[in-house]
PDB file of C-alpha atoms in Angstrom:
ATOM      1  CA  MET F 711      41.505  -0.938 -45.040  1.00 44.00           C
ATOM      2  CA  ARG F 712      44.847  -2.665 -45.710  1.00 48.00           C
ATOM      3  CA  GLY F 713      46.058  -2.047 -42.067  1.00 46.00           C
ATOM      4  CA  SER F 714      42.753  -3.270 -40.557  1.00 41.00           C
ATOM      5  CA  GLY F 715      43.038  -6.442 -42.685  1.00 40.00           C
ATOM      6  CA  LEU F 716      46.364  -7.203 -41.261  1.00 35.00           C
ATOM      7  CA  LEU F 717      45.069  -6.543 -37.828  1.00 32.00           C
ATOM      8  CA  VAL F 718      42.263  -9.011 -38.257  1.00 34.00           C
ATOM      9  CA  LEU F 719      44.596 -11.587 -39.710  1.00 32.00           C
ATOM     10  CA  GLY F 720      46.970 -11.140 -36.809  1.00 36.00           C
ATOM     11  CA  LEU F 721      44.205 -11.585 -34.143  1.00 30.00           C
ATOM     12  CA  CYS F 722      42.879 -14.672 -35.951  1.00 34.00           C
ATOM     13  CA  ALA F 723      46.433 -16.191 -35.969  1.00 34.00           C
ATOM     14  CA  LEU F 724      46.818 -15.255 -32.173  1.00 30.00           C
ATOM     15  CA  PHE F 725      43.375 -16.748 -31.238  1.00 31.00           C
ATOM     16  CA  THR F 726      44.131 -20.039 -33.333  1.00 31.00           C
ATOM     17  CA  PHE F 727      47.488 -20.434 -31.475  1.00 30.00           C
ATOM     18  CA  ALA F 728      45.897 -19.797 -28.056  1.00 32.00           C
ATOM     19  CA  ALA F 729      43.120 -22.359 -28.792  1.00 34.00           C
ATOM     20  CA  CYS F 730      45.601 -25.034 -29.938  1.00 34.00           C
ATOM     21  CA  SER F 731      48.257 -24.551 -27.252  1.00 33.00           C
ATOM     22  CA  SER F 732      46.131 -25.466 -24.402  1.00 33.00           C
ATOM     23  CA  GLU F 733      42.775 -27.038 -25.112  1.00 34.00           C
ATOM     24  CA  THR F 734      42.422 -28.245 -21.515  1.00 36.00           C
ATOM     25  CA  GLY F 735      43.249 -24.971 -19.915  1.00 38.00           C
ATOM     26  CA  ALA F 736      46.079 -26.595 -18.004  1.00 36.00           C
ATOM     27  CA  PRO F 737      49.390 -24.866 -18.159  1.00 38.00           C
ATOM     28  CA  PRO F 738      52.101 -26.559 -20.235  1.00 37.00           C
ATOM     29  CA  GLY F 739      54.566 -28.547 -18.226  1.00 33.00           C
ATOM     30  CA  PRO F 740      56.086 -32.018 -17.625  1.00 37.00           C
ATOM     31  CA  GLN F 741      53.727 -35.018 -17.877  1.00 39.00           C
ATOM     32  CA  ALA F 742      53.318 -37.258 -14.743  1.00 46.00           C
ATOM     33  CA  THR F 743      56.449 -38.879 -13.732  1.00 62.00           C
ATOM     34  CA  ALA F 744      56.951 -42.589 -14.394  1.00 88.00           C
ATOM     35  CA  THR F 745      57.036 -44.990 -11.487  1.00 94.00           C
ATOM     36  CA  PRO F 746      60.362 -45.104  -9.831  1.00 97.00           C
ATOM     37  CA  THR F 747      62.643 -48.048 -10.491  1.00 97.00           C
ATOM     38  CA  PHE F 748      64.752 -49.517  -7.908  1.00 98.00           C
ATOM     39  CA  ARG F 749      68.109 -49.398  -9.770  1.00 97.00           C
ATOM     40  CA  LYS F 750      67.737 -45.934 -11.219  1.00 97.00           C
ATOM     41  CA  ASP F 751      65.795 -44.049  -8.394  1.00 97.00           C
ATOM     42  CA  VAL F 752      65.564 -45.981  -5.132  1.00 97.00           C
ATOM     43  CA  HIS F 753      69.052 -47.583  -4.817  1.00 96.00           C
ATOM     44  CA  PRO F 754      70.948 -44.344  -5.481  1.00 95.00           C
ATOM     45  CA  LEU F 755      68.765 -42.437  -2.868  1.00 94.00           C
ATOM     46  CA  LEU F 756      69.502 -45.174  -0.229  1.00 94.00           C
ATOM     47  CA  ARG F 757      73.230 -45.262  -1.061  1.00 92.00           C
ATOM     48  CA  GLU F 758      73.198 -41.430  -0.553  1.00 90.00           C
ATOM     49  CA  SER F 759      71.078 -41.286   2.488  1.00 89.00           C
ATOM     50  CA  CYS F 760      71.687 -44.634   4.330  1.00 89.00           C
ATOM     51  CA  ALA F 761      74.985 -46.134   3.258  1.00 84.00           C
ATOM     52  CA  LEU F 762      77.324 -43.944   5.301  1.00 75.00           C
ATOM     53  CA  ALA F 763      80.383 -45.845   6.481  1.00 63.00           C
ATOM     54  CA  VAL F 764      79.035 -45.574  10.155  1.00 74.00           C
ATOM     55  CA  CYS F 765      75.460 -46.630   9.241  1.00 86.00           C
ATOM     56  CA  HIS F 766      74.518 -49.241   6.514  1.00 88.00           C
ATOM     57  CA  GLY F 767      77.510 -49.025   4.123  1.00 87.00           C
ATOM     58  CA  THR F 768      80.057 -51.553   5.110  1.00 84.00           C
ATOM     59  CA  THR F 769      79.844 -55.331   6.199  1.00 83.00           C
ATOM     60  CA  ALA F 770      81.886 -54.463   9.326  1.00 81.00           C
ATOM     61  CA  ASN F 771      79.348 -51.996  10.688  1.00 75.00           C
ATOM     62  CA  ASN F 772      75.932 -51.999   9.091  1.00 82.00           C
ATOM     63  CA  LEU F 773      73.496 -51.968  12.120  1.00 79.00           C
ATOM     64  CA  GLY F 774      71.750 -55.114  10.715  1.00 86.00           C
ATOM     65  CA  LEU F 775      71.048 -53.812   7.259  1.00 90.00           C
ATOM     66  CA  LEU F 776      73.456 -53.358   4.536  1.00 90.00           C
ATOM     67  CA  VAL F 777      72.988 -51.046   1.598  1.00 93.00           C
ATOM     68  CA  PRO F 778      75.969 -52.192  -0.686  1.00 92.00           C
ATOM     69  CA  GLU F 779      76.928 -50.610  -3.953  1.00 93.00           C
ATOM     70  CA  ASP F 780      75.607 -53.456  -5.986  1.00 95.00           C
ATOM     71  CA  PRO F 781      71.855 -52.947  -6.504  1.00 97.00           C
ATOM     72  CA  ALA F 782      70.996 -56.631  -6.595  1.00 97.00           C
ATOM     73  CA  ALA F 783      72.516 -57.204  -3.259  1.00 95.00           C
ATOM     74  CA  ALA F 784      70.849 -54.071  -1.807  1.00 95.00           C
ATOM     75  CA  PHE F 785      67.528 -55.287  -3.198  1.00 98.00           C
ATOM     76  CA  LYS F 786      68.044 -58.694  -1.475  1.00 97.00           C
ATOM     77  CA  GLU F 787      68.807 -56.839   1.792  1.00 95.00           C
ATOM     78  CA  LEU F 788      65.480 -55.061   1.692  1.00 97.00           C
ATOM     79  CA  GLN F 789      63.616 -58.469   1.443  1.00 97.00           C
ATOM     80  CA  LYS F 790      64.653 -59.240   4.971  1.00 95.00           C
ATOM     81  CA  ASP F 791      62.862 -58.667   8.277  1.00 95.00           C
ATOM     82  CA  SER F 792      63.814 -55.485  10.238  1.00 94.00           C
ATOM     83  CA  PRO F 793      66.740 -55.950  12.561  1.00 91.00           C
ATOM     84  CA  THR F 794      64.806 -53.762  15.263  1.00 91.00           C
ATOM     85  CA  ALA F 795      61.312 -54.938  14.778  1.00 94.00           C
ATOM     86  CA  ASN F 796      60.803 -58.720  15.073  1.00 94.00           C
ATOM     87  CA  GLY F 797      58.984 -60.098  12.154  1.00 95.00           C
ATOM     88  CA  ALA F 798      58.416 -56.793  10.434  1.00 97.00           C
ATOM     89  CA  LYS F 799      59.485 -56.833   6.686  1.00 97.00           C
ATOM     90  CA  LEU F 800      61.531 -53.948   5.649  1.00 97.00           C
ATOM     91  CA  VAL F 801      59.537 -53.795   2.372  1.00 98.00           C
ATOM     92  CA  VAL F 802      56.146 -55.242   1.691  1.00 98.00           C
ATOM     93  CA  PRO F 803      55.519 -54.807  -2.109  1.00 98.00           C
ATOM     94  CA  GLY F 804      52.285 -52.820  -2.590  1.00 98.00           C
ATOM     95  CA  ASP F 805      52.008 -51.833   1.125  1.00 98.00           C
ATOM     96  CA  THR F 806      53.876 -48.864   2.400  1.00 97.00           C
ATOM     97  CA  ALA F 807      51.976 -49.158   5.808  1.00 97.00           C
ATOM     98  CA  ALA F 808      53.443 -52.637   6.448  1.00 97.00           C
ATOM     99  CA  SER F 809      56.797 -51.586   5.176  1.00 98.00           C
ATOM    100  CA  PHE F 810      59.162 -51.136   8.139  1.00 97.00           C
ATOM    101  CA  LEU F 811      61.517 -49.072   5.970  1.00 96.00           C
ATOM    102  CA  MET F 812      58.885 -46.550   5.050  1.00 97.00           C
ATOM    103  CA  ALA F 813      57.873 -46.260   8.824  1.00 96.00           C
ATOM    104  CA  LYS F 814      61.518 -45.565   9.806  1.00 94.00           C
ATOM    105  CA  MET F 815      61.743 -42.948   7.087  1.00 94.00           C
ATOM    106  CA  ASP F 816      58.454 -41.267   7.956  1.00 94.00           C
ATOM    107  CA  GLY F 817      59.178 -41.366  11.653  1.00 92.00           C
ATOM    108  CA  GLU F 818      56.175 -43.617  12.221  1.00 93.00           C
ATOM    109  CA  HIS F 819      58.316 -46.713  13.316  1.00 92.00           C
ATOM    110  CA  ALA F 820      56.711 -46.662  16.876  1.00 90.00           C
ATOM    111  CA  SER F 821      53.546 -47.973  15.148  1.00 93.00           C
ATOM    112  CA  PHE F 822      55.423 -51.267  15.105  1.00 94.00           C
ATOM    113  CA  GLN F 823      55.573 -51.246  18.971  1.00 92.00           C
ATOM    114  CA  ASP F 824      54.365 -54.806  19.414  1.00 94.00           C
ATOM    115  CA  LYS F 825      57.470 -55.985  17.476  1.00 95.00           C
ATOM    116  CA  CYS F 826      60.036 -53.656  18.608  1.00 93.00           C
ATOM    117  CA  LEU F 827      63.322 -55.192  19.959  1.00 91.00           C
ATOM    118  CA  LEU F 828      64.474 -51.584  21.020  1.00 87.00           C
ATOM    119  CA  PRO F 829      62.493 -48.954  22.810  1.00 89.00           C
ATOM    120  CA  GLY F 830      60.278 -47.348  20.093  1.00 85.00           C
ATOM    121  CA  CYS F 831      62.005 -49.593  17.368  1.00 89.00           C
ATOM    122  CA  GLY F 832      65.041 -47.332  17.512  1.00 88.00           C
ATOM    123  CA  ASP F 833      65.460 -43.940  15.834  1.00 88.00           C
ATOM    124  CA  ARG F 834      64.007 -42.286  12.762  1.00 89.00           C
ATOM    125  CA  MET F 835      66.069 -42.823   9.851  1.00 89.00           C
ATOM    126  CA  PRO F 836      68.309 -41.201   8.657  1.00 87.00           C
ATOM    127  CA  PRO F 837      69.516 -40.020  12.066  1.00 81.00           C
ATOM    128  CA  SER F 838      71.212 -36.943  10.603  1.00 72.00           C
ATOM    129  CA  GLY F 839      67.793 -35.362   9.850  1.00 71.00           C
ATOM    130  CA  ILE F 840      64.598 -35.946   8.119  1.00 76.00           C
ATOM    131  CA  LEU F 841      64.747 -37.202   4.597  1.00 86.00           C
ATOM    132  CA  GLY F 842      62.792 -34.760   2.458  1.00 92.00           C
ATOM    133  CA  SER F 843      59.256 -35.762   1.458  1.00 94.00           C
ATOM    134  CA  ALA F 844      60.271 -35.840  -2.311  1.00 95.00           C
ATOM    135  CA  LYS F 845      62.850 -38.495  -1.565  1.00 95.00           C
ATOM    136  CA  ARG F 846      60.477 -40.326   0.774  1.00 96.00           C
ATOM    137  CA  ASP F 847      57.847 -40.192  -2.054  1.00 97.00           C
ATOM    138  CA  VAL F 848      60.169 -41.953  -4.397  1.00 97.00           C
ATOM    139  CA  VAL F 849      60.541 -44.837  -2.075  1.00 97.00           C
ATOM    140  CA  ARG F 850      56.759 -44.888  -1.340  1.00 98.00           C
ATOM    141  CA  ALA F 851      55.892 -44.836  -5.040  1.00 98.00           C
ATOM    142  CA  TRP F 852      58.346 -47.715  -5.636  1.00 98.00           C
ATOM    143  CA  ILE F 853      56.819 -49.719  -2.805  1.00 98.00           C
ATOM    144  CA  LYS F 854      53.229 -48.917  -3.895  1.00 98.00           C
ATOM    145  CA  ALA F 855      54.070 -50.065  -7.506  1.00 98.00           C
ATOM    146  CA  GLY F 856      55.266 -53.514  -6.189  1.00 98.00           C
ATOM    147  CA  ALA F 857      58.783 -52.835  -4.940  1.00 98.00           C
ATOM    148  CA  LYS F 858      60.375 -54.741  -7.860  1.00 97.00           C
ATOM    149  CA  ASP F 859      64.018 -55.183  -8.586  1.00 97.00           C
ATOM    150  CA  ASP F 860      63.977 -53.232 -11.819  1.00 95.00           C
TER     151      ASP F 860
END
């Protein structure tokens, strides 16, 4: 009888632990990620992917858009119109479809055809290859959240 009592006690403990550990049935894991910030998430990504010396990293050669090391200065640059699409804002807070930066990163920049100063509004960015969807989604989430200088 003593052995069966321990078995019952053990099963009760197991069922209690299982019931408490996941009431929703969802596997344990990280909570939803916070909205990306410009200074912590977006600026470092742009510096890594866009601010190469031959692209957007120096005042001498930046192809019309400078992504400097100073986050405040980089944010100010993103408030400008595109250098290759007349009147198209690089970043439109809350509107990824109207943000030329997002279109360049997604390869959808030809959708601004009526504003293009170059055939097809130039090349997809970055030219070295497609920026992964996870990195583009960081920029997209930041724009959707209002594209703040935070």
